[in-house]
Amino acid sequence: MKMNRYVTFLIIFVVLLLSVTSVIAEDQIIVDFYYSESCGECQAVIPIIDNITAHYAQNYSGRVIIQKKEVGSNQTNHNEMLARKLSFPSVIINNETIIPESHLTYTELTKTIDEYIVNISNHTNYDRNVINLPWIGPVNLTSLSLPVLTIVLGGLDSFNPCAFFVIFILLSLLVYLKSRWKIILVGGIFVFFSGLFYFFFMIAVLTTIQLIQILIISIIAGVIAVILGALNIKDFFFFKQGPSTSMSEEKRKKIFKKMRDLIHNAYLPGVLGGTIFLAVTVNLYELLCSLGFPLVYVTRLAAEHLPAINYYIYILMYNIIYVIPLIVIVLIFAFTLGTKKLSEWRGRQLKLFSGGMLFSMGLILIINYMILENFFTPIALMIGNIFATLLISFIWKKYKKEPEGKSDEEKLSNEQV
């Protein structure tokens, strides 16, 4: 089955990228202290934190960063504390080691921080997110959660029925010209500008999210993801019935007409300009179809306190992963002049899979977006939804006896090319 090959490729792709992911120890040790000015217990701890701050400022300036976060009057600090499942007074080191109130003494805190400095891992008495791996040593799963989420969501987003519809039809029409260089040129430009458009779109979404409290935007994004996921799941069972995230037939025919005009254009600058215009136009049409995954990802990314450049790097990596399958498709068409099709049934299976992922991740954003910090969460969701998609597809096809259905290329290509 083609779907099995798509799923196998996705799994292999994720495993290969994970296999080359290195764990790099951060130079800085971040100590967050949550307290309230009106809290009696906090008043006893504040002098201890001040003494520790002075001690490490003198001996480890720039390496140990101690941040006092007042939660009584600062809503952002309060929301951050709740999201981390903490109370006050409490301390968390490098977003992994939680020091409860009963251990907030000068001796206990300096001992734990010193262990970080000399890279001793026996601080795991309080650790929730560090595991010891053979030959590697202690690994902070929280530090890996964003790279893993980037790989998983970027990979899933790239297997998008709308994106596949466009690239398959465009390349299928170009095949008639029997020109490898034109397939590579037009396909490459289309993929590049599609990725560029997506990059700036995600930056705009991130900027908007950062202006709103993360808990509020997390719930909003979660609700949108659940709705889009439910619509995608609906499209598997009731294809072309009721509301849908898929492009309408009218929009598809407009895109097809632009493609047909493009391949008949013998003027090279006209081909380049037309391809860029087509890429932007198509991505505008695709926004509803592909909104869910980038919205979930950017919402999770906004919850991190990162330097601005790091946000751009993560979004860039997401978009590189997003375009890799499209690049592979362009190269396959170019070197084989093939006629691979994305059938209606395969498109519905992709809808079911992406819908399940969006629905489950939307629920997580609504309930507690910090669950996505766990290294295993995106991987477990992906594996679970792969299994569910294959099982449901098998049962549905066996008992409903649905035909494969013509591909979108075959349906639209009945028109004169």
Coordinates of C-alpha atoms in Angstrom, one line a residue:
M1 CA 0.0 0.0 0.0
K2 CA 1.2 3.5 -0.8
M3 CA 0.1 4.7 2.6
N4 CA 2.3 2.1 4.2
R5 CA 5.3 3.5 2.3
Y6 CA 4.5 7.0 3.3
V7 CA 4.3 6.0 7.0
T8 CA 7.4 3.9 6.7
F9 CA 9.3 6.8 5.2
L10 CA 8.1 9.1 8.0
I11 CA 9.2 6.7 10.7
I12 CA 12.6 6.2 9.1
F13 CA 13.0 9.9 8.6
V14 CA 12.3 10.7 12.3
V15 CA 14.6 7.9 13.5
L16 CA 17.5 9.0 11.3
L17 CA 17.2 12.6 12.5
L18 CA 17.0 11.6 16.1
S19 CA 20.0 9.4 15.7
V20 CA 22.1 12.4 14.8
T21 CA 20.7 14.6 17.6
S22 CA 23.5 15.4 20.0
V23 CA 23.0 16.4 23.6
I24 CA 24.9 19.5 24.4
A25 CA 25.2 20.7 28.0
E26 CA 24.3 24.3 28.4
D27 CA 26.9 26.7 29.8
Q28 CA 24.4 28.5 32.0
I29 CA 22.6 27.2 35.0
I30 CA 19.2 28.9 35.3
V31 CA 17.6 29.0 38.8
D32 CA 14.0 30.3 39.0
F33 CA 12.7 31.2 42.4
Y34 CA 8.9 31.7 42.7
Y35 CA 7.6 33.7 45.7
S36 CA 4.9 36.2 46.8
E37 CA 5.5 39.4 48.7
S38 CA 2.4 38.5 50.8
C39 CA 3.6 35.0 51.7
G40 CA 5.1 34.5 55.2
E41 CA 7.0 31.4 54.2
C42 CA 8.5 33.2 51.3
Q43 CA 9.9 36.0 53.5
A44 CA 12.1 33.4 55.3
V45 CA 13.5 32.1 52.0
I46 CA 14.2 35.4 50.3
P47 CA 17.4 36.2 52.3
I48 CA 18.7 32.7 51.5
I49 CA 18.1 33.3 47.8
D50 CA 19.8 36.8 48.1
N51 CA 22.9 35.2 49.8
I52 CA 23.1 32.5 47.1
T53 CA 22.8 35.1 44.4
A54 CA 25.7 37.1 45.9
H55 CA 27.8 34.0 46.3
Y56 CA 27.5 32.8 42.7
A57 CA 27.7 36.3 41.3
Q58 CA 31.1 36.6 43.0
N59 CA 32.4 33.1 42.0
Y60 CA 30.5 32.1 38.9
S61 CA 29.4 35.4 37.3
G62 CA 27.5 34.8 34.1
R63 CA 27.3 31.0 34.6
V64 CA 24.7 30.8 37.4
I65 CA 21.7 32.9 36.7
I66 CA 19.3 33.3 39.6
Q67 CA 15.9 34.8 38.7
K68 CA 13.4 35.9 41.4
K69 CA 9.9 35.7 40.1
E70 CA 7.2 37.4 42.1
V71 CA 3.8 35.8 41.4
G72 CA 1.5 38.0 43.6
S73 CA 1.5 41.0 41.3
N74 CA 3.0 39.6 38.1
Q75 CA 0.5 37.6 36.1
T76 CA 3.0 36.3 33.6
N77 CA 5.1 34.8 36.4
H78 CA 2.0 33.4 38.1
N79 CA 0.9 31.7 34.8
E80 CA 4.4 30.3 34.3
M81 CA 4.5 28.9 37.8
L82 CA 1.1 27.2 37.3
A83 CA 2.1 25.8 34.0
R84 CA 5.1 24.2 35.6
K85 CA 2.8 22.7 38.3
L86 CA 4.7 24.6 41.1
S87 CA 3.6 26.5 44.2
F88 CA 5.3 29.2 46.2
P89 CA 7.9 29.3 47.6
S90 CA 9.8 26.9 45.3
V91 CA 12.9 26.7 43.1
I92 CA 13.4 25.0 39.8
I93 CA 16.8 24.6 38.2
N94 CA 17.2 24.4 34.4
N95 CA 13.5 23.6 34.1
E96 CA 14.1 20.1 35.4
T97 CA 15.1 19.9 39.1
I98 CA 12.4 21.0 41.4
I99 CA 13.4 22.0 45.0
P100 CA 10.3 22.0 47.3
E101 CA 9.8 24.4 50.1
S102 CA 11.1 21.9 52.8
H103 CA 14.5 21.8 51.1
L104 CA 14.9 25.6 50.4
T105 CA 18.0 26.0 52.7
Y106 CA 21.3 27.6 51.8
T107 CA 23.1 24.2 52.2
E108 CA 20.6 22.2 50.1
L109 CA 20.4 24.8 47.3
T110 CA 24.2 25.4 47.0
K111 CA 24.8 21.7 47.1
T112 CA 22.4 21.1 44.1
I113 CA 23.8 24.0 42.1
D114 CA 27.4 23.0 42.8
E115 CA 26.5 19.5 41.5
Y116 CA 25.3 21.1 38.3
I117 CA 28.5 23.1 38.0
V118 CA 30.8 20.0 38.3
N119 CA 28.3 18.0 36.2
I120 CA 27.4 15.5 38.9
S121 CA 24.1 13.8 38.2
N122 CA 23.1 12.7 41.7
H123 CA 20.7 15.7 41.9
T124 CA 18.1 13.4 40.4
N125 CA 16.4 12.9 43.8
Y126 CA 14.1 15.7 42.7
D127 CA 14.5 15.2 38.9
R128 CA 11.5 14.5 36.8
N129 CA 12.9 14.9 33.3
V130 CA 16.4 13.5 33.3
I131 CA 17.2 9.9 32.3
N132 CA 20.6 8.1 32.3
L133 CA 21.3 6.5 28.9
P134 CA 24.1 3.9 28.4
W135 CA 27.3 5.4 26.9
I136 CA 25.7 8.8 26.8
G137 CA 25.0 9.6 30.5
P138 CA 22.3 11.9 31.9
V139 CA 20.0 13.4 29.2
N140 CA 17.5 16.2 29.9
L141 CA 14.4 15.1 28.0
T142 CA 12.9 18.6 28.3
S143 CA 15.8 20.1 26.3
L144 CA 15.0 17.6 23.5
S145 CA 11.3 18.1 23.4
L146 CA 11.4 21.1 21.0
P147 CA 13.8 19.4 18.5
V148 CA 11.6 16.3 18.6
L149 CA 8.4 18.3 18.2
T150 CA 10.0 20.2 15.3
I151 CA 10.9 16.9 13.6
V152 CA 7.5 15.3 14.2
L153 CA 5.2 18.2 13.4
G154 CA 7.3 19.4 10.5
G155 CA 7.3 15.9 9.0
L156 CA 3.6 15.4 9.6
D157 CA 2.8 18.8 8.1
S158 CA 4.7 18.0 5.0
F159 CA 2.5 14.9 4.3
N160 CA -0.4 17.3 3.7
P161 CA -3.1 16.3 1.2
C162 CA -3.5 19.8 -0.1
A163 CA 0.3 20.3 -0.6
F164 CA 0.4 16.8 -2.3
F165 CA -2.5 17.7 -4.6
V166 CA -0.7 20.8 -5.9
I167 CA 2.7 19.4 -6.3
F168 CA 1.5 16.1 -8.0
I169 CA -0.8 18.0 -10.5
L170 CA 1.9 20.6 -11.3
L171 CA 4.5 17.9 -11.9
S172 CA 2.1 15.6 -13.8
L173 CA 1.4 18.4 -16.2
L174 CA 5.1 19.2 -16.6
V175 CA 5.8 15.5 -17.4
Y176 CA 3.9 16.0 -20.7
L177 CA 6.7 18.4 -21.8
K178 CA 9.4 15.6 -21.2
S179 CA 11.8 18.3 -19.9
R180 CA 13.7 17.3 -16.7
W181 CA 15.3 20.8 -16.4
K182 CA 11.9 22.5 -16.5
I183 CA 10.5 20.0 -13.9
I184 CA 13.4 20.8 -11.6
L185 CA 13.3 24.5 -12.2
V186 CA 9.6 25.0 -11.8
G187 CA 9.3 22.4 -9.0
G188 CA 12.3 23.8 -7.1
I189 CA 11.1 27.4 -7.3
F190 CA 7.6 26.3 -6.3
V191 CA 8.9 24.4 -3.2
F192 CA 11.3 27.2 -2.2
F193 CA 8.7 29.9 -2.3
S194 CA 6.1 27.7 -0.6
G195 CA 8.6 27.2 2.3
L196 CA 9.4 30.9 2.4
F197 CA 5.8 31.8 2.5
Y198 CA 5.2 29.3 5.3
F199 CA 8.2 30.6 7.2
F200 CA 6.9 34.2 7.2
F201 CA 3.4 33.1 8.0
M202 CA 4.7 31.2 11.1
I203 CA 6.8 34.2 12.2
A204 CA 3.6 36.4 12.0
V205 CA 1.6 33.8 14.0
L206 CA 4.4 33.7 16.6
T207 CA 4.5 37.5 16.9
T208 CA 0.8 37.6 17.5
I209 CA 0.9 34.8 20.1
Q210 CA 3.7 36.6 22.0
L211 CA 1.4 39.6 22.5
I212 CA -1.2 37.5 24.3
Q213 CA -0.9 35.5 27.5
I214 CA 0.3 32.0 26.7
L215 CA -2.5 30.2 28.6
I216 CA -5.2 32.1 26.7
I217 CA -3.6 31.5 23.3
S218 CA -2.9 27.8 24.2
I219 CA -6.6 27.3 24.8
I220 CA -7.6 29.2 21.6
A221 CA -5.1 27.2 19.5
G222 CA -6.2 24.0 21.1
V223 CA -9.8 24.6 20.2
I224 CA -8.9 25.5 16.6
A225 CA -6.7 22.3 16.4
V226 CA -9.5 20.1 17.8
I227 CA -12.0 21.6 15.2
L228 CA -9.6 21.2 12.3
G229 CA -8.7 17.7 13.5
A230 CA -12.4 16.7 13.7
L231 CA -13.0 18.1 10.2
N232 CA -10.1 16.0 8.8
I233 CA -11.4 12.9 10.5
K234 CA -14.9 13.6 9.2
D235 CA -13.4 13.8 5.7
F236 CA -12.2 10.2 5.9
F237 CA -15.6 8.9 6.8
F238 CA -17.8 11.4 4.9
F239 CA -15.7 12.6 2.0
K240 CA -16.9 15.8 0.2
Q241 CA -19.9 16.0 2.6
G242 CA -20.5 19.0 4.8
P243 CA -17.8 21.5 6.0
S244 CA -14.2 20.6 5.1
T245 CA -10.7 21.9 5.3
S246 CA -10.0 20.6 1.8
M247 CA -9.8 23.0 -1.1
S248 CA -13.1 23.3 -3.0
E249 CA -13.4 22.1 -6.6
E250 CA -13.7 25.7 -7.8
K251 CA -10.4 26.6 -6.2
R252 CA -8.8 23.5 -7.6
K253 CA -9.9 24.3 -11.1
K254 CA -8.6 27.8 -10.7
I255 CA -5.2 26.4 -9.7
F256 CA -5.2 24.0 -12.5
K257 CA -5.9 26.8 -15.0
K258 CA -2.9 28.7 -13.6
M259 CA -0.7 25.6 -13.9
R260 CA -1.9 25.0 -17.5
D261 CA -1.0 28.6 -18.5
L262 CA 2.3 28.2 -16.8
I263 CA 3.6 25.2 -18.6
H264 CA 2.6 26.7 -22.0
N265 CA 4.6 29.8 -21.3
A266 CA 7.8 29.6 -23.4
Y267 CA 9.3 32.9 -21.9
L268 CA 11.6 31.9 -19.0
P269 CA 11.1 35.1 -16.8
G270 CA 7.4 34.5 -17.3
V271 CA 7.7 30.9 -16.1
L272 CA 9.7 32.0 -13.0
G273 CA 7.3 34.8 -12.2
G274 CA 4.3 32.6 -12.8
T275 CA 5.7 29.9 -10.6
I276 CA 6.3 32.3 -7.7
F277 CA 2.8 33.7 -8.0
L278 CA 1.4 30.2 -8.1
A279 CA 3.3 29.2 -5.0
V280 CA 2.0 32.2 -3.0
T281 CA -1.6 31.8 -4.4
V282 CA -1.7 28.1 -3.6
N283 CA -0.4 28.6 -0.1
L284 CA -3.1 31.2 0.6
Y285 CA -5.7 28.6 -0.5
E286 CA -3.9 26.0 1.6
L287 CA -3.9 27.9 4.9
L288 CA -7.1 26.4 6.3
C289 CA -6.0 23.0 5.2
S290 CA -2.6 23.2 6.9
L291 CA -3.2 25.7 9.7
G292 CA -3.4 23.1 12.5
F293 CA 0.2 21.8 12.8
P294 CA 2.0 25.2 12.6
L295 CA -0.5 26.7 15.0
V296 CA 0.1 23.9 17.5
Y297 CA 3.9 24.1 17.0
V298 CA 4.2 27.9 17.3
T299 CA 2.0 27.9 20.4
R300 CA 4.3 25.4 22.0
L301 CA 7.4 27.4 20.8
A302 CA 6.0 30.7 22.3
A303 CA 5.8 29.0 25.7
E304 CA 9.6 28.8 25.8
H305 CA 11.7 31.8 27.0
L306 CA 14.2 31.8 24.1
P307 CA 16.4 34.5 22.5
A308 CA 14.6 35.9 19.4
I309 CA 17.1 34.3 17.0
N310 CA 16.3 30.8 18.5
Y311 CA 12.6 31.2 17.6
Y312 CA 13.6 31.9 13.9
I313 CA 16.1 29.0 13.9
Y314 CA 13.4 26.6 15.2
I315 CA 10.8 27.8 12.6
L316 CA 13.4 27.6 9.9
M317 CA 14.2 24.0 10.8
Y318 CA 10.5 23.2 10.8
N319 CA 10.2 24.6 7.3
I320 CA 13.2 22.7 6.1
I321 CA 11.7 19.5 7.3
Y322 CA 8.3 20.6 5.8
V323 CA 9.7 20.9 2.3
I324 CA 12.0 17.8 2.2
P325 CA 9.2 15.4 1.0
L326 CA 8.2 17.9 -1.6
I327 CA 11.8 18.1 -2.8
V328 CA 12.0 14.3 -3.0
I329 CA 8.8 14.2 -5.1
V330 CA 10.2 16.8 -7.5
L331 CA 13.5 14.8 -7.9
I332 CA 11.6 11.6 -8.4
F333 CA 9.4 13.1 -11.2
A334 CA 12.5 14.8 -12.8
F335 CA 14.6 11.7 -13.0
T336 CA 11.9 9.2 -13.8
L337 CA 9.4 11.4 -15.7
G338 CA 7.0 9.3 -13.6
T339 CA 3.2 9.4 -13.3
K340 CA 2.8 8.8 -9.6
K341 CA -0.7 9.5 -8.4
L342 CA -2.2 10.5 -5.0
S343 CA -5.5 8.6 -5.1
E344 CA -8.6 9.8 -3.3
W345 CA -8.3 6.9 -0.9
R346 CA -4.7 7.8 0.0
G347 CA -5.7 11.4 0.5
R348 CA -8.5 10.3 2.9
Q349 CA -6.0 8.2 4.9
L350 CA -3.7 11.2 5.2
K351 CA -6.7 13.2 6.4
L352 CA -7.5 10.7 9.0
F353 CA -3.9 10.5 10.3
S354 CA -3.4 14.3 10.4
G355 CA -6.9 14.8 11.9
G356 CA -6.1 12.4 14.7
M357 CA -2.8 14.2 15.4
L358 CA -4.4 17.6 15.4
F359 CA -7.3 16.5 17.6
S360 CA -5.1 14.9 20.2
M361 CA -2.6 17.8 20.3
G362 CA -5.5 20.3 20.5
L363 CA -6.8 18.5 23.6
I364 CA -3.3 18.7 25.1
L365 CA -3.1 22.4 24.5
I366 CA -6.5 22.9 26.1
I367 CA -5.8 20.7 29.1
N368 CA -2.1 21.6 29.8
Y369 CA 0.3 22.6 27.0
M370 CA 3.3 21.8 29.2
I371 CA 2.6 18.1 28.5
L372 CA 4.2 18.7 25.1
E373 CA 7.5 19.4 26.9
N374 CA 7.8 15.6 27.5
F375 CA 10.2 14.0 25.0
F376 CA 7.9 11.0 24.5
T377 CA 4.6 12.9 24.0
P378 CA 4.9 13.7 20.2
I379 CA 6.5 10.3 19.4
A380 CA 3.7 8.5 21.4
L381 CA 1.0 10.5 19.7
M382 CA 2.5 9.8 16.2
I383 CA 2.8 6.0 16.8
G384 CA -0.6 5.8 18.3
N385 CA -2.2 7.7 15.4
I386 CA -0.3 5.6 12.8
F387 CA -1.7 2.4 14.4
A388 CA -5.2 3.9 14.7
T389 CA -5.2 5.1 11.0
L390 CA -4.0 1.8 9.6
L391 CA -6.5 -0.1 11.8
I392 CA -9.5 2.1 11.0
S393 CA -8.6 2.2 7.3
F394 CA -8.4 -1.6 7.1
I395 CA -11.7 -2.1 8.9
W396 CA -13.5 0.7 6.9
K397 CA -12.2 -0.5 3.5
K398 CA -13.0 -4.2 4.3
Y399 CA -16.6 -3.6 5.3
K400 CA -17.4 -0.6 3.2
K401 CA -15.7 -2.0 0.2
E402 CA -14.7 1.4 -1.1
P403 CA -12.9 1.7 -4.5
E404 CA -9.5 3.3 -4.7
G405 CA -10.9 6.3 -6.6
K406 CA -9.3 8.3 -9.2
S407 CA -6.4 10.6 -8.4
D408 CA -7.0 14.4 -8.4
E409 CA -4.5 14.6 -11.3
E410 CA -6.5 12.1 -13.4
K411 CA -9.8 13.9 -12.7
L412 CA -8.5 17.4 -13.6
S413 CA -6.3 16.2 -16.4
N414 CA -9.4 15.1 -18.4
E415 CA -9.4 18.8 -19.4
Q416 CA -7.3 19.7 -22.5
V417 CA -3.7 20.3 -21.4

